[in-house]
PDB file of C-alpha atoms and ligand atoms in Angstrom:
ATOM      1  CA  UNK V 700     -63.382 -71.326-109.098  1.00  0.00           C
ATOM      2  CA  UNK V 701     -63.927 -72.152-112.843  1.00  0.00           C
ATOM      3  CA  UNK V 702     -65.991 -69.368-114.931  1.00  0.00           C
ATOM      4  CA  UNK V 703     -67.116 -68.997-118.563  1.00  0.00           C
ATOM      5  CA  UNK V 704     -67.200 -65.811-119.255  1.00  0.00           C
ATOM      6  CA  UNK V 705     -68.129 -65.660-122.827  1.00  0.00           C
ATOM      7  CA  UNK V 706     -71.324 -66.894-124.191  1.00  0.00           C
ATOM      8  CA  UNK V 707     -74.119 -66.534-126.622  1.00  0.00           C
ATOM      9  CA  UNK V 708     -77.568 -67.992-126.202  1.00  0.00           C
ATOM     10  CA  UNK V 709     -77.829 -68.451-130.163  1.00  0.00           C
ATOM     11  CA  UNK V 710     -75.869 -68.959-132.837  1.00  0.00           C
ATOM     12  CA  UNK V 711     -74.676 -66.593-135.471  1.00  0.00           C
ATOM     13  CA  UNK V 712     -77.384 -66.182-138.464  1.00  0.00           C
ATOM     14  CA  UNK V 713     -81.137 -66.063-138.818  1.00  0.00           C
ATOM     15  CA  UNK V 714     -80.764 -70.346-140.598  1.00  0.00           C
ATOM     16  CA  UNK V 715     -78.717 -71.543-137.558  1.00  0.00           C
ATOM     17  CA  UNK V 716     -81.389 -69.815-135.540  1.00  0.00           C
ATOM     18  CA  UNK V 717     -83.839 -71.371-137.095  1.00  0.00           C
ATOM     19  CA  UNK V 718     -82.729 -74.988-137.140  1.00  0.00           C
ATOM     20  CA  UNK V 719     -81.979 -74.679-133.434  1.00  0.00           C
ATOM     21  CA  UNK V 720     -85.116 -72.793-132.225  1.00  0.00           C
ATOM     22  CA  UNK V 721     -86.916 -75.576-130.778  1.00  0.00           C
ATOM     23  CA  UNK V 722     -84.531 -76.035-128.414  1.00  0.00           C
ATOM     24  CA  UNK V 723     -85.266 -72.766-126.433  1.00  0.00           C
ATOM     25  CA  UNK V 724     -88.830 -72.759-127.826  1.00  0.00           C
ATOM     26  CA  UNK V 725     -89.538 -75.805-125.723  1.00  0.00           C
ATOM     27  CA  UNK V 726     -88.480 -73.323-122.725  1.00  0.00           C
ATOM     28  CA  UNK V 727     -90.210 -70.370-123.242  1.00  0.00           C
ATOM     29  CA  UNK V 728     -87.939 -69.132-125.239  1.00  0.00           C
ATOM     30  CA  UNK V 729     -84.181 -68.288-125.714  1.00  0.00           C
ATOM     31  CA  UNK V 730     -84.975 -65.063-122.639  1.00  0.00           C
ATOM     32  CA  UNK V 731     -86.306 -67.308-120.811  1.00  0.00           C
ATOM     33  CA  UNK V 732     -85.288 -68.306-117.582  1.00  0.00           C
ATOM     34  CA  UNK V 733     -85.632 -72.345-118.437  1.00  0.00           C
ATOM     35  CA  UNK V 734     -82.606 -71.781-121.540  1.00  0.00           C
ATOM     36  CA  UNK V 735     -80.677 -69.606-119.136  1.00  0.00           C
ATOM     37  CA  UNK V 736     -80.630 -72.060-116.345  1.00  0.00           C
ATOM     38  CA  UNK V 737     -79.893 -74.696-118.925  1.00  0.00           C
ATOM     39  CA  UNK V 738     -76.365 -73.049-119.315  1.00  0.00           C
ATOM     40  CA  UNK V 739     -76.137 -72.219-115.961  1.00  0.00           C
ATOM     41  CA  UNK V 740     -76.584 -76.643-115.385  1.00  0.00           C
ATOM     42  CA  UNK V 741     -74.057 -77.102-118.373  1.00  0.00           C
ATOM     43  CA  UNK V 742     -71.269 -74.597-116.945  1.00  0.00           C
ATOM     44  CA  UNK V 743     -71.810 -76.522-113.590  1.00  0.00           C
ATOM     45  CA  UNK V 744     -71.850 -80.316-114.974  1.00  0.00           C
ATOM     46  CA  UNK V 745     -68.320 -79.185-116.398  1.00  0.00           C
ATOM     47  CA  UNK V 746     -67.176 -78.370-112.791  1.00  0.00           C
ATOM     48  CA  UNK V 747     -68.069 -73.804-114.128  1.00  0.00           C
ATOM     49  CA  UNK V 748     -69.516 -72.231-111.145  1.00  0.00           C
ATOM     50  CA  UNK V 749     -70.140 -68.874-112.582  1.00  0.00           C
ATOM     51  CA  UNK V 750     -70.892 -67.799-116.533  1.00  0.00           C
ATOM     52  CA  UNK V 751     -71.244 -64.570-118.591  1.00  0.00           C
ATOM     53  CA  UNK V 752     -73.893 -64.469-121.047  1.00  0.00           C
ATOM     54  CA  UNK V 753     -72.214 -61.865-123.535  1.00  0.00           C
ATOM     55  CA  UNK V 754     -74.372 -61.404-126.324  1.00  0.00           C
ATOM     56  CA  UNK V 755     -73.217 -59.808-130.020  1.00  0.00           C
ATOM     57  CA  UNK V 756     -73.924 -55.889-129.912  1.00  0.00           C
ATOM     58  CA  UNK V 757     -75.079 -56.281-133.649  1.00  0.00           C
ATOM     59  CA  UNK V 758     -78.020 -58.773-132.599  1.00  0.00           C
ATOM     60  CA  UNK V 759     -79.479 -55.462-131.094  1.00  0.00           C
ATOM     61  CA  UNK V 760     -82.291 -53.193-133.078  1.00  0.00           C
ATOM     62  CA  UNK V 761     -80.584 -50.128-130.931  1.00  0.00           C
ATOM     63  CA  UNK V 762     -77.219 -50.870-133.328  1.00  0.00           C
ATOM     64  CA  UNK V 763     -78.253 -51.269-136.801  1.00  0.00           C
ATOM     65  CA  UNK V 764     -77.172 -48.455-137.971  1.00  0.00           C
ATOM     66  CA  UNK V 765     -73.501 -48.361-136.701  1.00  0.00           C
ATOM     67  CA  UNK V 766     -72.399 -50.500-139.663  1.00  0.00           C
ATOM     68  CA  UNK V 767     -73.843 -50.316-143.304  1.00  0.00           C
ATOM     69  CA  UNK V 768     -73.071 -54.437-143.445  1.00  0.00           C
ATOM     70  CA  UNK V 769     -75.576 -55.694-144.488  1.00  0.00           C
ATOM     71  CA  UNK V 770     -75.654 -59.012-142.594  1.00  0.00           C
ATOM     72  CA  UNK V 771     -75.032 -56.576-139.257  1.00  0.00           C
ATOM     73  CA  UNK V 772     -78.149 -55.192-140.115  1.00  0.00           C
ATOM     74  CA  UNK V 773     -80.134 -57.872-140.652  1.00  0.00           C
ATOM     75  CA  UNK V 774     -78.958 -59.935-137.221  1.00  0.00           C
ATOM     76  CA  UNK V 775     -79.817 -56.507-135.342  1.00  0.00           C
ATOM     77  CA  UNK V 776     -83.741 -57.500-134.293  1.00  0.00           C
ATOM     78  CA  UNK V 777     -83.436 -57.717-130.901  1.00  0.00           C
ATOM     79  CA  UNK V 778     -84.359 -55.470-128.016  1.00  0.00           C
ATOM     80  CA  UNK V 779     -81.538 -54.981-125.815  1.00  0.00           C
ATOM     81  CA  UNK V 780     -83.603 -53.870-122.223  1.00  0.00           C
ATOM     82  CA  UNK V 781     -85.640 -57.068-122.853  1.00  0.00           C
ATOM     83  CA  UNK V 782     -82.508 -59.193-123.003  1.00  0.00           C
ATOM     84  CA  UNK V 783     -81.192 -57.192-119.896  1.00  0.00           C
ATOM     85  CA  UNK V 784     -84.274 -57.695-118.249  1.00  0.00           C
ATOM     86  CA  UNK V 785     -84.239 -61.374-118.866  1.00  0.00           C
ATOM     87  CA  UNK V 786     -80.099 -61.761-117.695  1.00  0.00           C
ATOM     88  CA  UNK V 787     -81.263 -59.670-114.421  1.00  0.00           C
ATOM     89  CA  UNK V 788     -84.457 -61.516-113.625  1.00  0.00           C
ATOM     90  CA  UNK V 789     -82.547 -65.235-114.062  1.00  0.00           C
ATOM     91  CA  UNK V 790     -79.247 -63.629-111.729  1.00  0.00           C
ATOM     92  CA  UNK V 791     -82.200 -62.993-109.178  1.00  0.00           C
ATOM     93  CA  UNK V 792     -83.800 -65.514-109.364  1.00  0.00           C
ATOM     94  CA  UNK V 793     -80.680 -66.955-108.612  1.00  0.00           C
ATOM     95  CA  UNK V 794     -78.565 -68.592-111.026  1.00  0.00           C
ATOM     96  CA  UNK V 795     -74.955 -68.037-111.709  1.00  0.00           C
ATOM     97  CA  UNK V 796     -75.350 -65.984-114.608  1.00  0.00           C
ATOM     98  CA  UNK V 797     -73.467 -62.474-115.239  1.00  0.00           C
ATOM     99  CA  UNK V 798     -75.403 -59.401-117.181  1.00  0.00           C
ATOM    100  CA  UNK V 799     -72.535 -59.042-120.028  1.00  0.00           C
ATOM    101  CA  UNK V 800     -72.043 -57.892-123.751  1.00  0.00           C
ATOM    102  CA  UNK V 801     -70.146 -58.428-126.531  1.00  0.00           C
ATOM    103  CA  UNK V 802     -69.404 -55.039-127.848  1.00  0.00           C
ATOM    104  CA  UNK V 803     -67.521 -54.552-131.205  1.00  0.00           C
ATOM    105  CA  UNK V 804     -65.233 -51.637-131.104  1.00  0.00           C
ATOM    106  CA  UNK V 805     -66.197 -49.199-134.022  1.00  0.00           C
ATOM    107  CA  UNK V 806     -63.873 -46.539-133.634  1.00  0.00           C
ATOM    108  CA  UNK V 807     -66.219 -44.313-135.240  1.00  0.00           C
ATOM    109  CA  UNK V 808     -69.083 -45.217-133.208  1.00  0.00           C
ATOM    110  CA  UNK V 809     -67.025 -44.406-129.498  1.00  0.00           C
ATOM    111  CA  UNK V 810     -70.071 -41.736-128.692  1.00  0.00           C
ATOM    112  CA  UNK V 811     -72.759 -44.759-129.496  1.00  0.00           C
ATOM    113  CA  UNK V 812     -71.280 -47.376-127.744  1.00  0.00           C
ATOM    114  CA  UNK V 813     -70.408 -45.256-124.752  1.00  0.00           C
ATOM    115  CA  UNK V 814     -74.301 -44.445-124.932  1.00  0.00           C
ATOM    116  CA  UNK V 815     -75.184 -47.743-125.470  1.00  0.00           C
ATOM    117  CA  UNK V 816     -73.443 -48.924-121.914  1.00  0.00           C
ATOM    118  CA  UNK V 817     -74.513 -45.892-120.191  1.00  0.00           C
ATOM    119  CA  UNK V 818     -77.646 -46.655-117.801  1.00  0.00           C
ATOM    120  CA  UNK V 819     -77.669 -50.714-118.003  1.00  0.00           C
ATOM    121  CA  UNK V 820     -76.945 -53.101-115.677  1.00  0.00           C
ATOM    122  CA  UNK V 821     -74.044 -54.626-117.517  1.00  0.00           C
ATOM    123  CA  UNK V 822     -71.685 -56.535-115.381  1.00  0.00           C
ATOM    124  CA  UNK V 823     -69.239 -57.178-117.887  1.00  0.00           C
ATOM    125  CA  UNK V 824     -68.430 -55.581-121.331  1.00  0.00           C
ATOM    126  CA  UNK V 825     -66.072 -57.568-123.583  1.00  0.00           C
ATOM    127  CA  UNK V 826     -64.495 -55.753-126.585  1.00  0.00           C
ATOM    128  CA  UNK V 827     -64.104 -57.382-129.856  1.00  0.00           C
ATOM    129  CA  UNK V 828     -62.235 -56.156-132.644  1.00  0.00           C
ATOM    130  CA  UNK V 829     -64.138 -57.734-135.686  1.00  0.00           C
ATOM    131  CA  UNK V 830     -64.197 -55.699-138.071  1.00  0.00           C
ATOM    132  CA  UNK V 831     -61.869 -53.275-140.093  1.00  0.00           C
ATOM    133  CA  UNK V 832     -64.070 -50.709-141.939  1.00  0.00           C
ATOM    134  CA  UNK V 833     -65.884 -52.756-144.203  1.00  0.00           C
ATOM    135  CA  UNK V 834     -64.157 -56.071-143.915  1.00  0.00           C
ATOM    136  CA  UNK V 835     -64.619 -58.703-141.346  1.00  0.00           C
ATOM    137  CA  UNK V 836     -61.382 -60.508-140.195  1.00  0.00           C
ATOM    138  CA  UNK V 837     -64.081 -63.583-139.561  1.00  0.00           C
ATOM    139  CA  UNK V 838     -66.903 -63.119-141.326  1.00  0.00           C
ATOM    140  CA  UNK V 839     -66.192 -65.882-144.118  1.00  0.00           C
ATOM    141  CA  UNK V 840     -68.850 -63.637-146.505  1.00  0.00           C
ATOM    142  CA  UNK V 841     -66.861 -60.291-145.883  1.00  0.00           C
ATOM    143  CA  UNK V 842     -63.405 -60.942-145.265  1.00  0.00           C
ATOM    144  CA  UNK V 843     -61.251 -58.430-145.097  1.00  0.00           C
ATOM    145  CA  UNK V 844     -58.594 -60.740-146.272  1.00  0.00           C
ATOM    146  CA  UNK V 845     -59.907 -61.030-149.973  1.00  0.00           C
ATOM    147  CA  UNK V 846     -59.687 -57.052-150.488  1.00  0.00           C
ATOM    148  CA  UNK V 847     -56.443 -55.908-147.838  1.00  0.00           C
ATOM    149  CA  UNK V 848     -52.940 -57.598-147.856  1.00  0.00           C
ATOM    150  CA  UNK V 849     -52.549 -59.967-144.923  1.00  0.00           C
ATOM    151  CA  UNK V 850     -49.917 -57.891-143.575  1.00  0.00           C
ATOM    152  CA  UNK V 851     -51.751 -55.198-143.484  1.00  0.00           C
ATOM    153  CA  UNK V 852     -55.410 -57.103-141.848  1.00  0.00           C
ATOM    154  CA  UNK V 853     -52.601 -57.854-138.808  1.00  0.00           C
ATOM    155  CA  UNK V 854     -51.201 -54.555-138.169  1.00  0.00           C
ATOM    156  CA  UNK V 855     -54.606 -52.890-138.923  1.00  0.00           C
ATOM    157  CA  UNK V 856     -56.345 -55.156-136.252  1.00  0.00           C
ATOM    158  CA  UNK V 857     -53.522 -54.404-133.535  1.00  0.00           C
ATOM    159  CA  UNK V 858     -54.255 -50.883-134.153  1.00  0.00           C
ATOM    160  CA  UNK V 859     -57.541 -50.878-133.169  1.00  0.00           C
ATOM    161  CA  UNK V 860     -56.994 -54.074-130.585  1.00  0.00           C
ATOM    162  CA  UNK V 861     -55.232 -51.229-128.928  1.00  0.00           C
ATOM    163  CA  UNK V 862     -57.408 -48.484-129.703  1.00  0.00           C
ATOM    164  CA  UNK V 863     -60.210 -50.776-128.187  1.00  0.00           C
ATOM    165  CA  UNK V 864     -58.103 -50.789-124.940  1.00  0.00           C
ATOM    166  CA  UNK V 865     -57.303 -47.522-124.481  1.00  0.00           C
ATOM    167  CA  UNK V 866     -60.909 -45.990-125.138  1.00  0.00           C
ATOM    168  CA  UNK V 867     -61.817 -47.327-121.725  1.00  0.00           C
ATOM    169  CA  UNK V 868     -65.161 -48.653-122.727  1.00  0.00           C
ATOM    170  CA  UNK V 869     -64.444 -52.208-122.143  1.00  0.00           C
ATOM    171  CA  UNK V 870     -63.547 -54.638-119.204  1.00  0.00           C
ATOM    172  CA  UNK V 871     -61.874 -57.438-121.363  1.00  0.00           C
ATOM    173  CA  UNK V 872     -60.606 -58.080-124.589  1.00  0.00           C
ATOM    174  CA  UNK V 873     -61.841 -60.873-126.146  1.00  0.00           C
ATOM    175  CA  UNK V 874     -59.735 -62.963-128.745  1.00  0.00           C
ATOM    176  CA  UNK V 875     -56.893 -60.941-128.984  1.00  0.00           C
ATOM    177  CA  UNK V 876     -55.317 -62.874-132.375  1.00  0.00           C
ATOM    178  CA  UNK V 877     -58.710 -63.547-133.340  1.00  0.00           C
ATOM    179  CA  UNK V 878     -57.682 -62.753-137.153  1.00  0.00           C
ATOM    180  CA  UNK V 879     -55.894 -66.346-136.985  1.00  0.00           C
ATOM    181  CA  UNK V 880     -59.441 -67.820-136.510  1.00  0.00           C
ATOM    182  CA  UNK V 881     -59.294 -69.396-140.440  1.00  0.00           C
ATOM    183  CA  UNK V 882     -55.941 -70.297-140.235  1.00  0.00           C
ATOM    184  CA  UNK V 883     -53.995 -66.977-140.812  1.00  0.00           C
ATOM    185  CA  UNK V 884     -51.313 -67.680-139.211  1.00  0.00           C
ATOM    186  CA  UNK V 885     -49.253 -64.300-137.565  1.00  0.00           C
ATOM    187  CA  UNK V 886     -46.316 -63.304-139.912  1.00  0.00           C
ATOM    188  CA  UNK V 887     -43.434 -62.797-138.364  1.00  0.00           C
ATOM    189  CA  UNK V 888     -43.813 -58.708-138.243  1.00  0.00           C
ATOM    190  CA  UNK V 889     -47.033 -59.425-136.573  1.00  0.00           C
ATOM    191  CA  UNK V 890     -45.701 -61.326-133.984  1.00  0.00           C
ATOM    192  CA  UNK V 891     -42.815 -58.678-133.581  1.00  0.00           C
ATOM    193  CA  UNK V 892     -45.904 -56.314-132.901  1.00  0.00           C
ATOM    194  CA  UNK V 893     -46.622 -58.306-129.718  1.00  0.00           C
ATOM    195  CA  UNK V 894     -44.331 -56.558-127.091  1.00  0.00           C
ATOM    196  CA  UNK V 895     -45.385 -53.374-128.186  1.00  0.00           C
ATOM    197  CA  UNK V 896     -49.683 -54.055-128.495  1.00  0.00           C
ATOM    198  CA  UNK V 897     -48.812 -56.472-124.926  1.00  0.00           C
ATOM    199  CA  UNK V 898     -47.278 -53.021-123.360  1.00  0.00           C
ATOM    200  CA  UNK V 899     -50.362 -50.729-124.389  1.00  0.00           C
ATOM    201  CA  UNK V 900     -52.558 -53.395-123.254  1.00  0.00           C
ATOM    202  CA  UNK V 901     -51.323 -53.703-119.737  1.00  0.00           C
ATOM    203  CA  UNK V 902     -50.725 -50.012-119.345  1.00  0.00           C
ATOM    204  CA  UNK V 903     -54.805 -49.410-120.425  1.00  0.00           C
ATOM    205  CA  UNK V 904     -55.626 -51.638-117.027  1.00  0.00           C
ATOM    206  CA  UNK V 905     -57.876 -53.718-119.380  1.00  0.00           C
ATOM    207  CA  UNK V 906     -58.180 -57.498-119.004  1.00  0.00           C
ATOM    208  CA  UNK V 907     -58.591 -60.239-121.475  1.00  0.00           C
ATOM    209  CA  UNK V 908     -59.294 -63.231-122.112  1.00  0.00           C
ATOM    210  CA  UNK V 909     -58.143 -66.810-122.470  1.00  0.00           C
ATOM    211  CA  UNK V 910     -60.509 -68.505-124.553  1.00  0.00           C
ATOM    212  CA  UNK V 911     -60.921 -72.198-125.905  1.00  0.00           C
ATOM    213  CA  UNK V 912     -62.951 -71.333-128.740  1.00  0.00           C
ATOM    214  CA  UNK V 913     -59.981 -71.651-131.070  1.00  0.00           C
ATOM    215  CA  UNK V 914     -59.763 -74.441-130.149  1.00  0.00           C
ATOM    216  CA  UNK V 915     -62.842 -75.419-132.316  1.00  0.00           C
ATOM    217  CA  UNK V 916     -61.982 -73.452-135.422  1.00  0.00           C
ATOM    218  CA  UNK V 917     -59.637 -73.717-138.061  1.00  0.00           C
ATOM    219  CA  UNK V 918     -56.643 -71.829-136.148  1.00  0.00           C
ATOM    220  CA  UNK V 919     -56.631 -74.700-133.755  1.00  0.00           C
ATOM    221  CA  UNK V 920     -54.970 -73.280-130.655  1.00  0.00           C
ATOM    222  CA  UNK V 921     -56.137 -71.366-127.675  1.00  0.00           C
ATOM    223  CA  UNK V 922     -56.845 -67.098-128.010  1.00  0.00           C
ATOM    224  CA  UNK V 923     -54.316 -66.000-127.144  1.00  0.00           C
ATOM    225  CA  UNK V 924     -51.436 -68.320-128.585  1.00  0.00           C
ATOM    226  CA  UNK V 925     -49.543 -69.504-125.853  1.00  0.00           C
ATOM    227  CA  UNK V 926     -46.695 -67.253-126.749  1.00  0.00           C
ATOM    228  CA  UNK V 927     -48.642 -64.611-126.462  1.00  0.00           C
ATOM    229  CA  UNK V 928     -50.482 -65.390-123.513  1.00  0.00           C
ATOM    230  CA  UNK V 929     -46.838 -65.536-121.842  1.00  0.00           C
ATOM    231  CA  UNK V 930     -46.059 -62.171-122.559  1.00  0.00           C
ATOM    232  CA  UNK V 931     -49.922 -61.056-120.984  1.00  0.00           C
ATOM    233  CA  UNK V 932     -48.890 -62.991-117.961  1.00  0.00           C
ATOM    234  CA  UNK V 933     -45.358 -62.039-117.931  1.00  0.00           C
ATOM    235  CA  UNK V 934     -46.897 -57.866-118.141  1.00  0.00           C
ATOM    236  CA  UNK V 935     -49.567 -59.059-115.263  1.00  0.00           C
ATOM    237  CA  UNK V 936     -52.835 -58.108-117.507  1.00  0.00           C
ATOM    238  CA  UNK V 937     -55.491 -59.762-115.464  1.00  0.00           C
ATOM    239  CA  UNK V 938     -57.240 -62.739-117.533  1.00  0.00           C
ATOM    240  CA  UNK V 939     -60.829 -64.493-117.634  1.00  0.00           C
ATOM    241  CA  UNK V 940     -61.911 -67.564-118.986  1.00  0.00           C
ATOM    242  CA  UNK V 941     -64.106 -68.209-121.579  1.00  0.00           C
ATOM    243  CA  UNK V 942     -65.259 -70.738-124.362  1.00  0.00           C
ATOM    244  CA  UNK V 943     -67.376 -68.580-126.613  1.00  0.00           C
ATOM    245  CA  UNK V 944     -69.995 -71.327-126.878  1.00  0.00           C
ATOM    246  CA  UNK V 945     -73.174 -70.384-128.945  1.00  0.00           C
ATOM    247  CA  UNK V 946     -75.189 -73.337-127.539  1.00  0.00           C
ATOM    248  CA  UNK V 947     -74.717 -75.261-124.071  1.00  0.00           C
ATOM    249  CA  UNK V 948     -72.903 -77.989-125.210  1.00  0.00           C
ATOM    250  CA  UNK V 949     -69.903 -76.246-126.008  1.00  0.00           C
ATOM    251  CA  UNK V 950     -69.799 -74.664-122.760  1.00  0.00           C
ATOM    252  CA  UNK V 951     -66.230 -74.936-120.979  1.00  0.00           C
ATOM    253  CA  UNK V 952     -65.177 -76.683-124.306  1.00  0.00           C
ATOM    254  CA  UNK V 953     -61.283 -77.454-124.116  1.00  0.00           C
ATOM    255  CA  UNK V 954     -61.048 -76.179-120.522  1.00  0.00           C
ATOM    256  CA  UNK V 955     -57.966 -78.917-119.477  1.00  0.00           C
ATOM    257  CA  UNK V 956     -55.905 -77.323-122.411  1.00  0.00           C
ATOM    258  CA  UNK V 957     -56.872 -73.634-121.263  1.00  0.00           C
ATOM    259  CA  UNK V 958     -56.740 -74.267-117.606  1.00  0.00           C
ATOM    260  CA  UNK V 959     -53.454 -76.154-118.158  1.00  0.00           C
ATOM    261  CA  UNK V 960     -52.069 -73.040-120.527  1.00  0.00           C
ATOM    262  CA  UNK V 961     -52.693 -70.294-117.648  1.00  0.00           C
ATOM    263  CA  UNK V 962     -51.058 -72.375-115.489  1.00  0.00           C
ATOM    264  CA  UNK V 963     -48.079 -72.912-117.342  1.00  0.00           C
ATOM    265  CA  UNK V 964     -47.374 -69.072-117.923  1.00  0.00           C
ATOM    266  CA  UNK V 965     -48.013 -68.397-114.070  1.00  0.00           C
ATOM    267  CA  UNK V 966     -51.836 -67.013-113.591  1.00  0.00           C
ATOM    268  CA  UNK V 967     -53.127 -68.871-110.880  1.00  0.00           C
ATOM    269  CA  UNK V 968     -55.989 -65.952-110.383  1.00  0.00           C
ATOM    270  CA  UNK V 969     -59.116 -65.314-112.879  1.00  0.00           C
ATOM    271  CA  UNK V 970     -60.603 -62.097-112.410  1.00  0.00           C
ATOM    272  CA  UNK V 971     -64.317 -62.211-111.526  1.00  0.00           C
ATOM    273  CA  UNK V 972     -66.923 -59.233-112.570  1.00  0.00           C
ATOM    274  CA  UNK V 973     -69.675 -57.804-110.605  1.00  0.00           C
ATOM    275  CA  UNK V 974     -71.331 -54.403-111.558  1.00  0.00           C
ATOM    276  CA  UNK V 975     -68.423 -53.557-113.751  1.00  0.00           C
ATOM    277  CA  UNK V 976     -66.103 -53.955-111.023  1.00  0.00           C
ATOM    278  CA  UNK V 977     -62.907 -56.444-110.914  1.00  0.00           C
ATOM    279  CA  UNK V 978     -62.186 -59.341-108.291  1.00  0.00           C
ATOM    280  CA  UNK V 979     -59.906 -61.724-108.236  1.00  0.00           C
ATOM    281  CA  UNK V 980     -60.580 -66.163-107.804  1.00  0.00           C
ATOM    282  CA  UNK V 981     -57.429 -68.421-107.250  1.00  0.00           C
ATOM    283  CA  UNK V 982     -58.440 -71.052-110.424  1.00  0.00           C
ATOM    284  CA  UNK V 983     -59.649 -74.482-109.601  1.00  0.00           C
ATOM    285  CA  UNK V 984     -58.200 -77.565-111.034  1.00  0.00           C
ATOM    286  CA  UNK V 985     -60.391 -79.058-113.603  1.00  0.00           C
ATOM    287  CA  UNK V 986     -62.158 -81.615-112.111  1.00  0.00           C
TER     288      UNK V 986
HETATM  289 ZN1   ZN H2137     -66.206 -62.328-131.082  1.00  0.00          ZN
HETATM  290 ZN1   ZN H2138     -68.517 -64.236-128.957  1.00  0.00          ZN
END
């Protein structure tokens, strides 16, 4: 089996929103079980049999006030039992489609997010480390690059990458070198931090992912580098697959190269969700 296990059924910013809304509109809109199927024909047109819709924690009313960003708190309008509601109805109704969340680690929101999870029918809960304080290590407006040295962005996001893992609030770890994404490339005492953040990982039983969505972005390789992925293998941390589309079309983007990359370090298992809880799928060749 194939899976996409990281998706968004908008893009990122009230404009992008906007120019794309009459796509979902047409549907019913983007709850609706017409623009969730519509991912659900994508994944499966690309050979994806089962996908995660994982949307941002900071598109949701319930988390404006974690963060005093002030494009956090303008995204956060959303309702998070409707979207829940909406993920549950379409999986019943059924289509292929995982209840799941994209939950930034704020390590000084641990009692919120834990709260947050508590009670809802999440299947899967990614963690994301995007943010250090008040700087974004993506977030081209707020980047924490412009105001902390660049050695510092890379050992301050492996500190919380691995403070993320071991709070035990998350299933996977999403883009594990995601400060590369504009082209930062790792200096060589971040990658000699790799062993060491590889080793906490594994021992936290956390999985993470291998996703394509670097692919599309200035970094230009997979999350995690291949290097790295080696040493995730090599320390058996379970892995999913994902392409962190924000529309269908990007679904399973650059699957041959991430399909191919797993391969090549040895996983020949994804790890499936259901409920929270962890199985394991031999991969499929891409078709
Ligand atoms: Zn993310
Ligand atoms: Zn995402």
């Amino acid at each position: 089996m194939l899976t996409d296990y990281h998706l968004h059924l908008q893009p990122d910013g009230a404009a992008a929103r906007a120019e794309h809304a009459v796509d979902w509109d047409a549907l019913g809109g983007y709850l609706s079980e017409g623009w969730i199927r519509r991912y659900a024909d994508s994944a499966r047109a690309r050979g994806v049999h089962e996908i995660a819709v994982t949307e941002h924690v900071h598109r949701f009313a319930e988390a404006r006030d974690w963060h005093s960003n002030p494009w956090w708190r303008e995204e956060a309008t959303e309702d998070i039992d409707a979207y829940c509601d909406a993920l549950v109805s379409a999986r019943e109704a059924g289509i292929p489609v995982l209840v799941g969340i994209e939950m930034d680690w704020l390590p000084d929101r641990r009692d919120e997010i834990a709260a947050f999870l508590d009670g809802r029918p999440f299947d899967i809960v990614l963690g994301s480390v995007h943010w250090l304080a008040d700087g974004a290590v993506d977030h081209p407006d707020y980047l924490a690059w412009e105001t902390v040295d660049s050695e510092q962005v890379w050992s301050r996001y492996f500190d919380e990458l691995v403070a993320a893992a071991e709070s035990g609030l998350y299933d996977v770890l999403a883009h594990i070198d995601l400060p590369k994404v504009l082209g930062h490339v790792p200096s060589d005492s971040a990658r000699a931090r790799w062993p060491e953040v590889v080793a906490r990982i594994a021992a936290s039983g956390v999985a993470i992912e291998c996703s394509s969505a670097g692919l599309r972005k200035p970094a230009a390789e997979l999350y995690p580098n291949p290097d790295l992925l080696a040493m995730c293998a090599a320390a058996g941390i379970a892995v999913t697959l994902a392409s962190d589309a924000h529309r269908p079309a990007d679904i399973a983007a650059g699957y041959p190269t991430a399909v191919a990359a797993l391969r090549g370090v040895g996983y020949d298992h994804l790890t499936r969700f259901a409920g929270r809880r962890r199985s394991l799928t031999p991969i499929a060749d891409w078709a």
